[in-house]
CSV table of C-alpha atoms and ligand atoms in Angstrom, one decimal:
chain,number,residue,atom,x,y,z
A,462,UNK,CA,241.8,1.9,122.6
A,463,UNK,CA,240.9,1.7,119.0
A,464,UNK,CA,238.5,4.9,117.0
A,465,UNK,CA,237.1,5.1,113.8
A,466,UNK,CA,237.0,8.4,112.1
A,467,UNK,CA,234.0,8.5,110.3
A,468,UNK,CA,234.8,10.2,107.3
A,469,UNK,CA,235.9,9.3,103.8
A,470,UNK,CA,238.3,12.1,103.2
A,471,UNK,CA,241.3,10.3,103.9
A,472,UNK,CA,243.6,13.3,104.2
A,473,UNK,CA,241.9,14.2,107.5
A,474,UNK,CA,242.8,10.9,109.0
A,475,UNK,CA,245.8,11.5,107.7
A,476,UNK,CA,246.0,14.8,109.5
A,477,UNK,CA,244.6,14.3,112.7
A,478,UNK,CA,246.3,10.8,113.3
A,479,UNK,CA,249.6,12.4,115.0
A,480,UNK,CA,247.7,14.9,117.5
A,481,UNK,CA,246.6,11.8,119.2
A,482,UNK,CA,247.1,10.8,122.3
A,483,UNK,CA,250.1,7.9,122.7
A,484,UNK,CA,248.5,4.6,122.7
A,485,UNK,CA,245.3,5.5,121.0
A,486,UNK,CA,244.7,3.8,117.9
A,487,UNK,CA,242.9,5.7,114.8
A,488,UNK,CA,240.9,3.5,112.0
A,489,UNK,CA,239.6,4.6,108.7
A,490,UNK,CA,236.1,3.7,107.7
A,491,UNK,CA,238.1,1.4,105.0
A,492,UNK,CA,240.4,-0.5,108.1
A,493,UNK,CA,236.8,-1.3,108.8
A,494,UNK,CA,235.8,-2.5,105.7
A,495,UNK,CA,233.3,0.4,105.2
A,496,UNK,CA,232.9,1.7,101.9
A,497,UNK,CA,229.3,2.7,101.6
A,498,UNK,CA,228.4,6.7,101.4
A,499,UNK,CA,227.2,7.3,105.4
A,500,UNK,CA,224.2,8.9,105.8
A,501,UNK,CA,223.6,12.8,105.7
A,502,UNK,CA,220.0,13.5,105.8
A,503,UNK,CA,219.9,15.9,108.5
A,504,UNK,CA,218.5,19.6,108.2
A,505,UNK,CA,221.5,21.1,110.3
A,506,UNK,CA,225.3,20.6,110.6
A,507,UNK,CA,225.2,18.8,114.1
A,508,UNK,CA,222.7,16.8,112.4
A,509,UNK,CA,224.6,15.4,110.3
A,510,UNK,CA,227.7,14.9,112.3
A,511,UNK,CA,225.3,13.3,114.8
A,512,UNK,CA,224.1,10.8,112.1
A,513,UNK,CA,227.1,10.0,110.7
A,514,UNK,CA,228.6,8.8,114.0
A,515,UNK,CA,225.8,7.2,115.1
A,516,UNK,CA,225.7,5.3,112.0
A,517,UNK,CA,229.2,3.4,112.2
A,518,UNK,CA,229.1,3.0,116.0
A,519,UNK,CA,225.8,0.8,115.0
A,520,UNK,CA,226.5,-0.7,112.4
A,521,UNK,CA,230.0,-1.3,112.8
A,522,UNK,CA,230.2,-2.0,116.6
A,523,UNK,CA,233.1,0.8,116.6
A,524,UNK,CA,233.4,3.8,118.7
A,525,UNK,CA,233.7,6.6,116.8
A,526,UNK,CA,233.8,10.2,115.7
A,527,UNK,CA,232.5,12.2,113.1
A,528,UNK,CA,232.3,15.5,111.8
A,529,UNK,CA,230.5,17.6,109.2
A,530,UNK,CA,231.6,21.3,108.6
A,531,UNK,CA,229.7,24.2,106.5
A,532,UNK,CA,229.3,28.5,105.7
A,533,UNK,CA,226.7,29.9,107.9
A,534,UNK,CA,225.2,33.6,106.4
A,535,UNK,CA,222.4,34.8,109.2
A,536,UNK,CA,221.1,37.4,106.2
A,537,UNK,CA,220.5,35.0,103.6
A,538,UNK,CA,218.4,32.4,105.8
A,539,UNK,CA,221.8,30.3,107.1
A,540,UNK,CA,222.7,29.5,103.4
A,541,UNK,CA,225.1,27.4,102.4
A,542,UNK,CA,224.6,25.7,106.0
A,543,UNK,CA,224.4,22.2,105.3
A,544,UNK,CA,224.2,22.2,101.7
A,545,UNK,CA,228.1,24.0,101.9
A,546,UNK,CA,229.1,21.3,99.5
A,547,UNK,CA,227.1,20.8,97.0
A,548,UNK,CA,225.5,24.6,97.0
A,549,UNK,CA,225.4,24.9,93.1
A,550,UNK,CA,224.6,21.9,92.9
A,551,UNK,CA,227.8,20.4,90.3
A,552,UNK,CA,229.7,19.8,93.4
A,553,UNK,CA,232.4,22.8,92.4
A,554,UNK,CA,233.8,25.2,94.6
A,555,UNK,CA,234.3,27.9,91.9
A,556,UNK,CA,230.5,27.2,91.3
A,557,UNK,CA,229.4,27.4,94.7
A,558,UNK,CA,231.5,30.7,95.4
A,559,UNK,CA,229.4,32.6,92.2
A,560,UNK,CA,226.3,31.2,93.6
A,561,UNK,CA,227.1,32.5,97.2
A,562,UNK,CA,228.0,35.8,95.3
A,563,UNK,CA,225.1,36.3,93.3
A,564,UNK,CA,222.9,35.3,96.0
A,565,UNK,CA,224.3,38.4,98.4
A,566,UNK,CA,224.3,41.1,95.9
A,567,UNK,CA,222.6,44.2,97.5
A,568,UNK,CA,223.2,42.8,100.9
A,569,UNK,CA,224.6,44.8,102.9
A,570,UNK,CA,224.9,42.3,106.2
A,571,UNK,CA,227.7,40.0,105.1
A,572,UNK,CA,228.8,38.1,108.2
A,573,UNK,CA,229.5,35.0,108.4
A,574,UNK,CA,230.9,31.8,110.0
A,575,UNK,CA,232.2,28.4,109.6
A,576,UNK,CA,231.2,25.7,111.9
A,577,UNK,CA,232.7,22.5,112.7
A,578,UNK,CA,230.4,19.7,114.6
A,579,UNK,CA,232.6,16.7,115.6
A,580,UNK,CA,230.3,14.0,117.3
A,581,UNK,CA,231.7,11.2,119.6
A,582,UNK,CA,230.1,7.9,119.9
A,583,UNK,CA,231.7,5.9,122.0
A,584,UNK,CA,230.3,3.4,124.3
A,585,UNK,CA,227.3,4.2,125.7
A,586,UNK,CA,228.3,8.2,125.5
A,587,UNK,CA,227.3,11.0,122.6
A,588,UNK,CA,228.7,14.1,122.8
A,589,UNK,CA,229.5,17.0,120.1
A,590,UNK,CA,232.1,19.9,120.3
A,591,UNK,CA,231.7,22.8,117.9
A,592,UNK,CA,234.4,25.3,116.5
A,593,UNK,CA,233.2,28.4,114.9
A,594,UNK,CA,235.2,31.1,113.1
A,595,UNK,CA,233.2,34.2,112.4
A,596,UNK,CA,234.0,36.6,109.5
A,597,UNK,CA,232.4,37.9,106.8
A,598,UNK,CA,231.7,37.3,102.9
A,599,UNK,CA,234.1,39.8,100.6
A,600,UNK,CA,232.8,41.3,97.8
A,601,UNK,CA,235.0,39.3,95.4
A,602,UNK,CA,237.5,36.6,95.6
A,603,UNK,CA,241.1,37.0,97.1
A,604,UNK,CA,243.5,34.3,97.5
A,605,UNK,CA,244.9,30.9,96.1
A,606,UNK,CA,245.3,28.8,99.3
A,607,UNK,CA,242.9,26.8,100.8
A,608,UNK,CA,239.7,25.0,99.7
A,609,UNK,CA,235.9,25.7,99.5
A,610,UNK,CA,234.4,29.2,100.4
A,611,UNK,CA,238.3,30.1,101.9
A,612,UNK,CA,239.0,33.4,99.1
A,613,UNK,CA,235.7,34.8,100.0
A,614,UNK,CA,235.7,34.3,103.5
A,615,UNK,CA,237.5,37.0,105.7
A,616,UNK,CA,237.8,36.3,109.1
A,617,UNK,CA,237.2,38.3,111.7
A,618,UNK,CA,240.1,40.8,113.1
A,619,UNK,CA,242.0,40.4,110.2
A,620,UNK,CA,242.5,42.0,106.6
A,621,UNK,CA,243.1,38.9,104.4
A,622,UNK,CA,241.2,36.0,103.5
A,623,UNK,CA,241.3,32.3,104.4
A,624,UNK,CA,242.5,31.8,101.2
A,625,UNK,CA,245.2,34.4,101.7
A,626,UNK,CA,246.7,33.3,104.6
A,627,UNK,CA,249.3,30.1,105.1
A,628,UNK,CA,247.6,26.7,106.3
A,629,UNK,CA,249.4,27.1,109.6
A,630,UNK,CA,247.8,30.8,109.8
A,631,UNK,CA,244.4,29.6,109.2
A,632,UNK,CA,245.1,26.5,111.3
A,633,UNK,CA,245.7,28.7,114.2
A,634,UNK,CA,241.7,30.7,113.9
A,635,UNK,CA,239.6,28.0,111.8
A,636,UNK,CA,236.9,26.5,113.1
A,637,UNK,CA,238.1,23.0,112.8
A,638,UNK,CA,240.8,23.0,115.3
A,639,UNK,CA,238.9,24.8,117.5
A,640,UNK,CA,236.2,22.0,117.5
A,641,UNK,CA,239.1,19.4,117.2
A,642,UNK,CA,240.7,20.9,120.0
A,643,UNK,CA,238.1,19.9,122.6
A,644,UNK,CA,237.5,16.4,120.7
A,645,UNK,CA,241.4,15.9,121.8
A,646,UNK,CA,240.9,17.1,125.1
A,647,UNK,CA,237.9,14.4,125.3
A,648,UNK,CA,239.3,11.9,123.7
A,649,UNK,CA,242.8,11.9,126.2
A,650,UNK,CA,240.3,11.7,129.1
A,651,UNK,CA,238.7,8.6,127.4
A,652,UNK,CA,242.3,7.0,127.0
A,653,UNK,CA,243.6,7.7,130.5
A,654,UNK,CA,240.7,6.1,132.3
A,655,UNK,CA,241.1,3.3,130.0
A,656,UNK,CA,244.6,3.0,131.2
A,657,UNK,CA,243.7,2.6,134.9
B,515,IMP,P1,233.2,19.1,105.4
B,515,IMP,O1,232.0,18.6,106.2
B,515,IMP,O2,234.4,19.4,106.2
B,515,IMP,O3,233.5,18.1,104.3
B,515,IMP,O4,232.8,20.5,104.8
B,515,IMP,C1,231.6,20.6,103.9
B,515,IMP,C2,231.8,21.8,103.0
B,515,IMP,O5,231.8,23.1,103.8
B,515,IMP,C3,233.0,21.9,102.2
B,515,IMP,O6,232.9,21.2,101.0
B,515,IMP,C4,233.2,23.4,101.9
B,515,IMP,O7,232.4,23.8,100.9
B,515,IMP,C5,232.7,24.0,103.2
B,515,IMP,N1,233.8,24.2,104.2
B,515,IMP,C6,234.0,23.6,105.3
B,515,IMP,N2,235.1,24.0,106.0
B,515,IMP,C7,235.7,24.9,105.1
B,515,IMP,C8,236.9,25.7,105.2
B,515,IMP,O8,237.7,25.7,106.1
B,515,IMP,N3,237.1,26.5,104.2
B,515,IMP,C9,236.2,26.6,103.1
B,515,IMP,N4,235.2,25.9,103.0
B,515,IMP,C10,234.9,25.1,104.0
């Protein structure tokens, strides 16, 4: 059975194409001949996973999964939520970590938690899975690994941050695998009914 992962990041196809199950074949929005900007207009994460699915299944006549990810902060009214990426607003990381900063100074509530939405479209079904790492925001930036908010963002349990750990450390608590991890499970179940 053929997928489209609805994403233009090609490194995550990259990455999630050997988890799959045998037999199960992954296409990038360009196999499809897809190169527009998909839609993210939603006021939430799941929103937006939710859209972007939706939109290539449509459109494309694919089945399909997306997924959009984002920094939750309860105390400061959910920011960076779904604006995670472009929080500063020059598309930076650096920029959006002193924004995030500045923005909690004098608060004393500083958890936190990443959140992964993947959506599946396939035919005739919709379903999302969500993987959530909880933490908190430090009080200044540790770390050279990673991407994003990962050297202000300490998980939960441990004394380092995201940034300070090894991928396959991170891999192990983030919320994207955990998210992924039910997709999978999903997705097998897909390809052995398909198979009898
Ligand atoms: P995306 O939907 O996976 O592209 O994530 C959107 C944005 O959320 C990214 O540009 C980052 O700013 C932030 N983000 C998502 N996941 C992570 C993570 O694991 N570490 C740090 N930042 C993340």
């Amino acid at each position: 059975m053929k997928w489209v992962f609805a994403t233009g990041n090609k490194h995550k196809v990259q990455e999630i194409r050997p988890l799959l199950p045998a037999g199960m074949e992954l296409l990038s929005l360009r196999d499809i001949g897809c190169d527009e900007d998909l839609p993210e207009t939603g006021s939430t994460i799941a929103a937006n996973s939710l859209e972007k699915a939706v939109y290539v299944r449509e459109k494309y006549g694919y089945p399909c999964f997306a997924e959009d990810s984002g920094l939750v902060v309860p105390a400061i009214d959910g920011e960076p939520g779904v604006y995670s990426a472009r929080y500063a607003g020059t598309g930076d990381a650096g920029d959006n970590i002193i924004k995030l900063l500045a923005r909690m100074r004098g608060v004393d509530d500083r958890r936190a938690y990443f959140v992964t939405v993947f959506t599946l479209a396939g035919d005739g079904s919709l379903e999302q899975f969500e993987g959530r790492a909880d933490g908190e925001i430090t009080l200044i930036p540790a770390g050279e690994g990673g991407f994003g908010y990962d050297p202000v963002f300490r998980p939960k349990g441990h004394d380092r941050t995201f940034a300070e750990m090894l991928p396959d450390e991170k891999r192990e608590i983030s919320h994207r695998s955990k998210a992924f991890a039910q997709l999978l499970i999903r997705l097998k179940s897909f390809e052995n009914s398909n198979k009898l």
